[in-house]
Short mmCIF file of C-alpha atoms and ligand atoms in Angstrom, two decimals:
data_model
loop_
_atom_site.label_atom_id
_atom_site.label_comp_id
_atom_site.label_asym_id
_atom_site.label_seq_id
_atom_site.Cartn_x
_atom_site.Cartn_y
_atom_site.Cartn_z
CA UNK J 194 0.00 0.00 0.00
CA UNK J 195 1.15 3.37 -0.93
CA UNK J 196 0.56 6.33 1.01
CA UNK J 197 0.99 9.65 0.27
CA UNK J 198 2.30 12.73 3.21
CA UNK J 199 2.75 16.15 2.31
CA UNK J 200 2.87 19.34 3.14
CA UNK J 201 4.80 22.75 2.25
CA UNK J 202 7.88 21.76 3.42
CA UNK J 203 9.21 19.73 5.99
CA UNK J 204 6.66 20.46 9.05
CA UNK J 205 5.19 16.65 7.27
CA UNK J 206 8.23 14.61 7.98
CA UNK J 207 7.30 14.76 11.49
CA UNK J 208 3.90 13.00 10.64
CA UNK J 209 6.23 10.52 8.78
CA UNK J 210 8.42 10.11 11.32
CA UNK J 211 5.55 9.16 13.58
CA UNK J 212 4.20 6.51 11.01
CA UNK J 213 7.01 4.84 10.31
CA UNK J 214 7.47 4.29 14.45
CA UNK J 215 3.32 3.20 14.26
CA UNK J 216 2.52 1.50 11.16
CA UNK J 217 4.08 -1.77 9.44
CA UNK J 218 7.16 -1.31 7.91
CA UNK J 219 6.34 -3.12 4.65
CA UNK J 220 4.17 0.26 3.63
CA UNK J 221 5.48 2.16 0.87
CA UNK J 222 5.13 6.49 1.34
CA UNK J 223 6.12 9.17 -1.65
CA UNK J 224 6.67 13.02 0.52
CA UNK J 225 5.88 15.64 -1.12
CA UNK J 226 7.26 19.05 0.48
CA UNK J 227 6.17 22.25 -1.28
CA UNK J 228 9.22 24.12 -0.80
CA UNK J 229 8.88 26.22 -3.80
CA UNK J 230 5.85 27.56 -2.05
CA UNK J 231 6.70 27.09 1.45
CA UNK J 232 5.70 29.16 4.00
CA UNK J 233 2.03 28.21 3.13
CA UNK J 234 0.95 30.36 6.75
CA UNK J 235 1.21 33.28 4.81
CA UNK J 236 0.05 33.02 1.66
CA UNK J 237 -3.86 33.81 0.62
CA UNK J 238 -5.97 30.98 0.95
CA UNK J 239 -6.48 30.92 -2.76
CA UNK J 240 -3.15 30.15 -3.42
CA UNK J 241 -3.02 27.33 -0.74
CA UNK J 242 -6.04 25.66 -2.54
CA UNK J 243 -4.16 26.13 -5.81
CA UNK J 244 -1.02 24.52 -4.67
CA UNK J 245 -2.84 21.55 -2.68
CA UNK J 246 -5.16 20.54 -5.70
CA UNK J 247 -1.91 20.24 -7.74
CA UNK J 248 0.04 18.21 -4.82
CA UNK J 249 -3.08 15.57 -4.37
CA UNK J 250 -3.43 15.28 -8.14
CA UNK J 251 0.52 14.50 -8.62
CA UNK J 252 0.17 11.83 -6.04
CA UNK J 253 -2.92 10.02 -7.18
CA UNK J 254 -0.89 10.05 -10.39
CA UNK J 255 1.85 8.34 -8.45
CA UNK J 256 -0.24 5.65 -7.52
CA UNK J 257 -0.90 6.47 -3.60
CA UNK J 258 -3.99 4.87 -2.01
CA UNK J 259 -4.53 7.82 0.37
CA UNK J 260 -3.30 10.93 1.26
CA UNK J 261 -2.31 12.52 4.33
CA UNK J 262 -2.20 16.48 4.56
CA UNK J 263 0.43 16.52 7.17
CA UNK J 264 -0.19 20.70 7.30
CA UNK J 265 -2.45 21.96 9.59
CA UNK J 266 -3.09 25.66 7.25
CA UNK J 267 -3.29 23.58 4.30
CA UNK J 268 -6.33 21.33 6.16
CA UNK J 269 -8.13 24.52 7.66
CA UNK J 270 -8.04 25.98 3.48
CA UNK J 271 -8.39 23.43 1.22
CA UNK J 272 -9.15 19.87 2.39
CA UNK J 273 -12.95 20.16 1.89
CA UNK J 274 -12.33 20.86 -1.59
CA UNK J 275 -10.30 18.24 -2.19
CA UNK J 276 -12.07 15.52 -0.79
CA UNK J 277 -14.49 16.97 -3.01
CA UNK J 278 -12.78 16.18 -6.03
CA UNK J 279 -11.62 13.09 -5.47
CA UNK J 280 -12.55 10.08 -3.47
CA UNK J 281 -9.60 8.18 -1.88
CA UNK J 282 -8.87 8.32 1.43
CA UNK J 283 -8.14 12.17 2.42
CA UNK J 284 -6.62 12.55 6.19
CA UNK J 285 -5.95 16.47 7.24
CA UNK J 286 -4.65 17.25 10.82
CA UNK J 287 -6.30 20.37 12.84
CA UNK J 288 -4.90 21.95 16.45
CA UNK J 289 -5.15 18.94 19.01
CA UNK J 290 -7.30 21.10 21.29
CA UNK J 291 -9.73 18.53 22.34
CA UNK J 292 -7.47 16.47 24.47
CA UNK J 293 -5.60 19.67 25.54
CA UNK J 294 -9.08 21.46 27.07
CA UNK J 295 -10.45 17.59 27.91
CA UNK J 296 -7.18 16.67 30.26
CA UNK J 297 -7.24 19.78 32.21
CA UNK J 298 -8.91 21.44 34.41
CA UNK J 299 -8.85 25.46 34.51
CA UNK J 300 -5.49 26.25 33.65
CA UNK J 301 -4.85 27.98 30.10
CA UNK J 302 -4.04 26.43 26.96
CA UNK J 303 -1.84 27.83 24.86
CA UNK J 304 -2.33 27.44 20.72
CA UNK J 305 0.57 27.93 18.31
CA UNK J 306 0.17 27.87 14.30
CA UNK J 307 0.29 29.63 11.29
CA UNK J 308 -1.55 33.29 10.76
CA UNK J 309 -3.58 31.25 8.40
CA UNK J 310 -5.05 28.55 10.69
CA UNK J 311 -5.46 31.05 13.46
CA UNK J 312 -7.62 33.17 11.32
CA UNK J 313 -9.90 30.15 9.38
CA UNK J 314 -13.06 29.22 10.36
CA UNK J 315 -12.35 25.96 11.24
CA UNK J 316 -10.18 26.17 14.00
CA UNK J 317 -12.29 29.07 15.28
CA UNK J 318 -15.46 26.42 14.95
CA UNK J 319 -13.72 24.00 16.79
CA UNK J 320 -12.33 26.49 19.73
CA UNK J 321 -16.87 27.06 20.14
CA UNK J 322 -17.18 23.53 20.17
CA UNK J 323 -14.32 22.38 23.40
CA UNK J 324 -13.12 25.69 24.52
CA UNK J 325 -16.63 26.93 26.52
CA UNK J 326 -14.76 28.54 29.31
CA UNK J 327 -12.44 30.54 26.94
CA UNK J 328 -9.37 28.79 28.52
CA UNK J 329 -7.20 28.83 25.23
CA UNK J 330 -4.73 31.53 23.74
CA UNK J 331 -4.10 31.66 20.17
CA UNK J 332 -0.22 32.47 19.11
CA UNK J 333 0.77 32.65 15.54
CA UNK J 334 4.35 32.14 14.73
CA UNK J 335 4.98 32.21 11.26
CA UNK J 336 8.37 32.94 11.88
CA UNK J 337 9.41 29.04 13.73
CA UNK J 338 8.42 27.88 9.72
CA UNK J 339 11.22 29.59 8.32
CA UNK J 340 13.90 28.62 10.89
CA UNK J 341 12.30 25.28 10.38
CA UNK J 342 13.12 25.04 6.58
CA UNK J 343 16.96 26.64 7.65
CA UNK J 344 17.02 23.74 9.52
CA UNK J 345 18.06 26.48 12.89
CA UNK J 346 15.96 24.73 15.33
CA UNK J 347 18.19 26.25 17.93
CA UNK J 348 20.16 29.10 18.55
CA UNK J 349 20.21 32.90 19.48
CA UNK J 350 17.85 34.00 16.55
CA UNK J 351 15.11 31.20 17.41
CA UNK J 352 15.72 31.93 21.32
CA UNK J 353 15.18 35.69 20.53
CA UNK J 354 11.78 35.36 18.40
CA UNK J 355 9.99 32.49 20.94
CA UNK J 356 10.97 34.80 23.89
CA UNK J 357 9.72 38.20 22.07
CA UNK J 358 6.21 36.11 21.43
CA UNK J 359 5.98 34.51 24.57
CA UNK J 360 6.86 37.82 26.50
CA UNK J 361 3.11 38.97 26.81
CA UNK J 362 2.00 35.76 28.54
CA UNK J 363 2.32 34.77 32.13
CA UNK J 364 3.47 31.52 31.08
CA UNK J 365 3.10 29.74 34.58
CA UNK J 366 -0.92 29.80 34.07
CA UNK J 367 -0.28 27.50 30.96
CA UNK J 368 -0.60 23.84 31.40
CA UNK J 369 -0.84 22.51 27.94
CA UNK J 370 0.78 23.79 24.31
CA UNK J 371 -0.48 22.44 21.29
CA UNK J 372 1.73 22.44 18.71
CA UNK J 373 -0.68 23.34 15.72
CA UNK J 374 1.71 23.51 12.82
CA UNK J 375 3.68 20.58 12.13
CA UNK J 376 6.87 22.64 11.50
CA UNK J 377 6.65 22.99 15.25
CA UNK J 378 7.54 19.89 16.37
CA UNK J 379 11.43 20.42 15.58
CA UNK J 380 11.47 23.04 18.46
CA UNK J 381 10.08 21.25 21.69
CA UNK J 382 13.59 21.85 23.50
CA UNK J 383 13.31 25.29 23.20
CA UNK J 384 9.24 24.92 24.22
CA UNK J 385 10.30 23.20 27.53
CA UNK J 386 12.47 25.58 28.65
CA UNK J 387 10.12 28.30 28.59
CA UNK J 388 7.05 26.36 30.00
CA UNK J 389 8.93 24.07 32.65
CA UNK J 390 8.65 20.27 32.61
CA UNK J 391 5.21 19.77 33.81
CA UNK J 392 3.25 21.33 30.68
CA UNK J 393 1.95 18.73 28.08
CA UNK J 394 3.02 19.37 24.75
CA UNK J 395 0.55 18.08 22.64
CA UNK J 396 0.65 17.29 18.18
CA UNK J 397 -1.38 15.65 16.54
CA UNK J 398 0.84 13.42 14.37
CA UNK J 399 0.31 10.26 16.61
CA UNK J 400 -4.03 10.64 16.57
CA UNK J 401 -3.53 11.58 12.54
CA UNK J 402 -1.11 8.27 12.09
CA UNK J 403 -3.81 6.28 14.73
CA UNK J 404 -6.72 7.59 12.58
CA UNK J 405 -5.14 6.32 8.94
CA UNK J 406 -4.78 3.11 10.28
CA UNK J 407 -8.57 3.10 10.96
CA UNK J 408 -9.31 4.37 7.93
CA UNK J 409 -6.95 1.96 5.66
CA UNK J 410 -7.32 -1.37 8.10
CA UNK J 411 -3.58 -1.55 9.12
CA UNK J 412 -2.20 -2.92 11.80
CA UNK J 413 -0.74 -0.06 14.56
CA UNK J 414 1.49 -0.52 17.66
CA UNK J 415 -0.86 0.72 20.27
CA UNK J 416 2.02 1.43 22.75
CA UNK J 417 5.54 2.24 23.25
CA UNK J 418 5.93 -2.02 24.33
CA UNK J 419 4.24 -2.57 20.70
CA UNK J 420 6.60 -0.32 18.37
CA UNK J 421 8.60 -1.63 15.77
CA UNK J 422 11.78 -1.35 16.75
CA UNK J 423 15.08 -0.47 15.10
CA UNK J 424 17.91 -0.56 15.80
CA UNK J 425 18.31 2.93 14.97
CA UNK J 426 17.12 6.15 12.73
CA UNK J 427 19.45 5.01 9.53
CA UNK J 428 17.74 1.50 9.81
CA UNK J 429 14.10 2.65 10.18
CA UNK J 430 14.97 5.08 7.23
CA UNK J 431 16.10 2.85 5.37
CA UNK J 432 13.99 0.23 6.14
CA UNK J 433 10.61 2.29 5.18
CA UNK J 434 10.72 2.23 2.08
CA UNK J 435 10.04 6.77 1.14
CA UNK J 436 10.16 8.43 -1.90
CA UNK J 437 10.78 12.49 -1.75
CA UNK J 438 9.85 14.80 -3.82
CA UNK J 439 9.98 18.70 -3.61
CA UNK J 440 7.39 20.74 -5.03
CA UNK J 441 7.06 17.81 -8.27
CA UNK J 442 10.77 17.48 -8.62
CA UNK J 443 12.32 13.79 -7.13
CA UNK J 444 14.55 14.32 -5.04
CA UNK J 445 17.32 11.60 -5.57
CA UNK J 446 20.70 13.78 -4.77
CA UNK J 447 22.82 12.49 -1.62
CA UNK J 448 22.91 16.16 -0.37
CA UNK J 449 19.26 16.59 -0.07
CA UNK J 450 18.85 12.55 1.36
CA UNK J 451 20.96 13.63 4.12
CA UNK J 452 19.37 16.50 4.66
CA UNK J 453 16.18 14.50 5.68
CA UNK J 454 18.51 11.77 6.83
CA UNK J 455 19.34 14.87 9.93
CA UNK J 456 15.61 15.92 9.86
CA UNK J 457 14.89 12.27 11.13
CA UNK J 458 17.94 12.41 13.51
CA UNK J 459 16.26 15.47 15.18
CA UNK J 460 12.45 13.93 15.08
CA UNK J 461 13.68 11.17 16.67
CA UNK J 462 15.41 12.92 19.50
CA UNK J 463 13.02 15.44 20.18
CA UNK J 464 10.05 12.68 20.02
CA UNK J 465 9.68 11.97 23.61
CA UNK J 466 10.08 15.89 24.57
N1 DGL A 1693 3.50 22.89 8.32
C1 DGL A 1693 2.36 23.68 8.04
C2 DGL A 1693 1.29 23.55 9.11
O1 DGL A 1693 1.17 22.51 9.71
C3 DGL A 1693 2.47 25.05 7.48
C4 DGL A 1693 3.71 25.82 7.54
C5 DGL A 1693 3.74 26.94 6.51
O2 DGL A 1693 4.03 26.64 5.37
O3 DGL A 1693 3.43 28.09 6.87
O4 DGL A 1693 0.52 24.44 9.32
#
């Protein structure tokens, strides 16, 4: 079976990174990072519906038996209209607020995504739904996507930017942040330092993963006990059999398979974070 992640850049891996520890390894994936597009967060949603109707037909040409838009702006845009237009399995992701409103009591919950999801209906529809006692704060940080595709997931420059954002909030009130980009996840170091060690950093790559298996009948480790285990990054990599490409273009040069060779390195240290 062939499934197919994308997203505008490499925010996604971190949803593939997550399957590959959940779902059996003989599945076959083609990622597809829009980097000639990338960020996606701040672009009209127009153009994100443009771009994402090209991605899902290029991968139904290539075969996949369901997609997976491992972008959370992308989702809140365009995935109505392209489950629309076609009728294979279409996954999107959306801010895990739910669980962070539903495992707390009345401490705040802070949201951080793109300018784009924070201002789209749907996340606004959901926040009526769970977030009755207005408990959750909305943070766009367009900026983490950049450093992101730099591949600066640390440093003075990202320390400078989270602690400009965060320096409006009393950040002891907080007892959950959902991470509601998927470029996020590369950062939770940086997240835990500000917040201390007893928030809950919440994604949603694990429930997307969890919910693709239900949709497609697969098998998925339902624990850390039950995980496929490697014997490290370079074997899972290898073993999972991916195909890249970048905005239509395969990506086959050693330079650019190391690059997400490293991008795996850091998903798979900053996993349990
Ligand atoms: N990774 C994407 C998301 O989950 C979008 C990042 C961007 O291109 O702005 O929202």
């Amino acid at each position: 079976m062939k499934i197919g992640i994308f997203d505008s850049g490499i925010g996604g891996m971190s949803v593939l990174h997550e399957a590959y520890h959940l779902l059996p390894p003989d599945l076959e994936y083609i990622f597809y990072a829009d980097t000639e597009h990338v960020p996606y967060g701040l672009k009209t949603p127009q153009q994100i519906k443009e771009y994402v109707t090209e991605i899902t037909r290029f991968l139904i040409e290539k075969g996949v038996d369901a997609i997976v838009v491992a972008c959370n702006t992308a989702t809140s845009v365009a995935i109505e209209e392209i489950r629309e237009k076609y009728t294979l399995p279409i996954l999107g992701m959306e801010p895990a607020v739910k669980p962070a409103v539903e495992g707390t009591e009345n401490r705040r919950v802070m949201v951080i995504a793109t300018p784009v999801t924070i201002r789209e209906s749907k996340l606004q529809h959901l926040l009526q739904r769970v977030d009755g006692d207005h408990r959750v704060d909305l943070l766009p940080m367009p900026q983490l996507v950049t450093f992101a595709e730099r591949e600066e997931f640390e440093g003075p420059q990202v320390e400078d930017y989270l602690r400009s954002q965060f320096s409006e909030y009393d950040l002891s009130r907080y007892c959950a942040l959902v991470l509601g980009c998927t470029h996020f996840n590369y950062f939770k170091p940086s997240y835990r330092r500000y917040f201390g060690d007893q928030v809950m950093l919440i994604d949603g790559n694990a429930g997307t993963i969890r919910h693709l298996a239900e949709v497609m009948h697969l098998e998925i480790s339902d624990g850390v006990d039950t995980e496929i285990s490697f014997k490290d990054t370079q074997q899972m990599v290898e073993q999972c059999h991916t195909q890249y490409y970048m905005s239509g273009k395969k990506v086959s040069e050693e330079k650019m398979l190391k690059h997400f060779m490293r991008l795996h390195n850091r998903l798979e240290a900053v996993r349990g974070i």
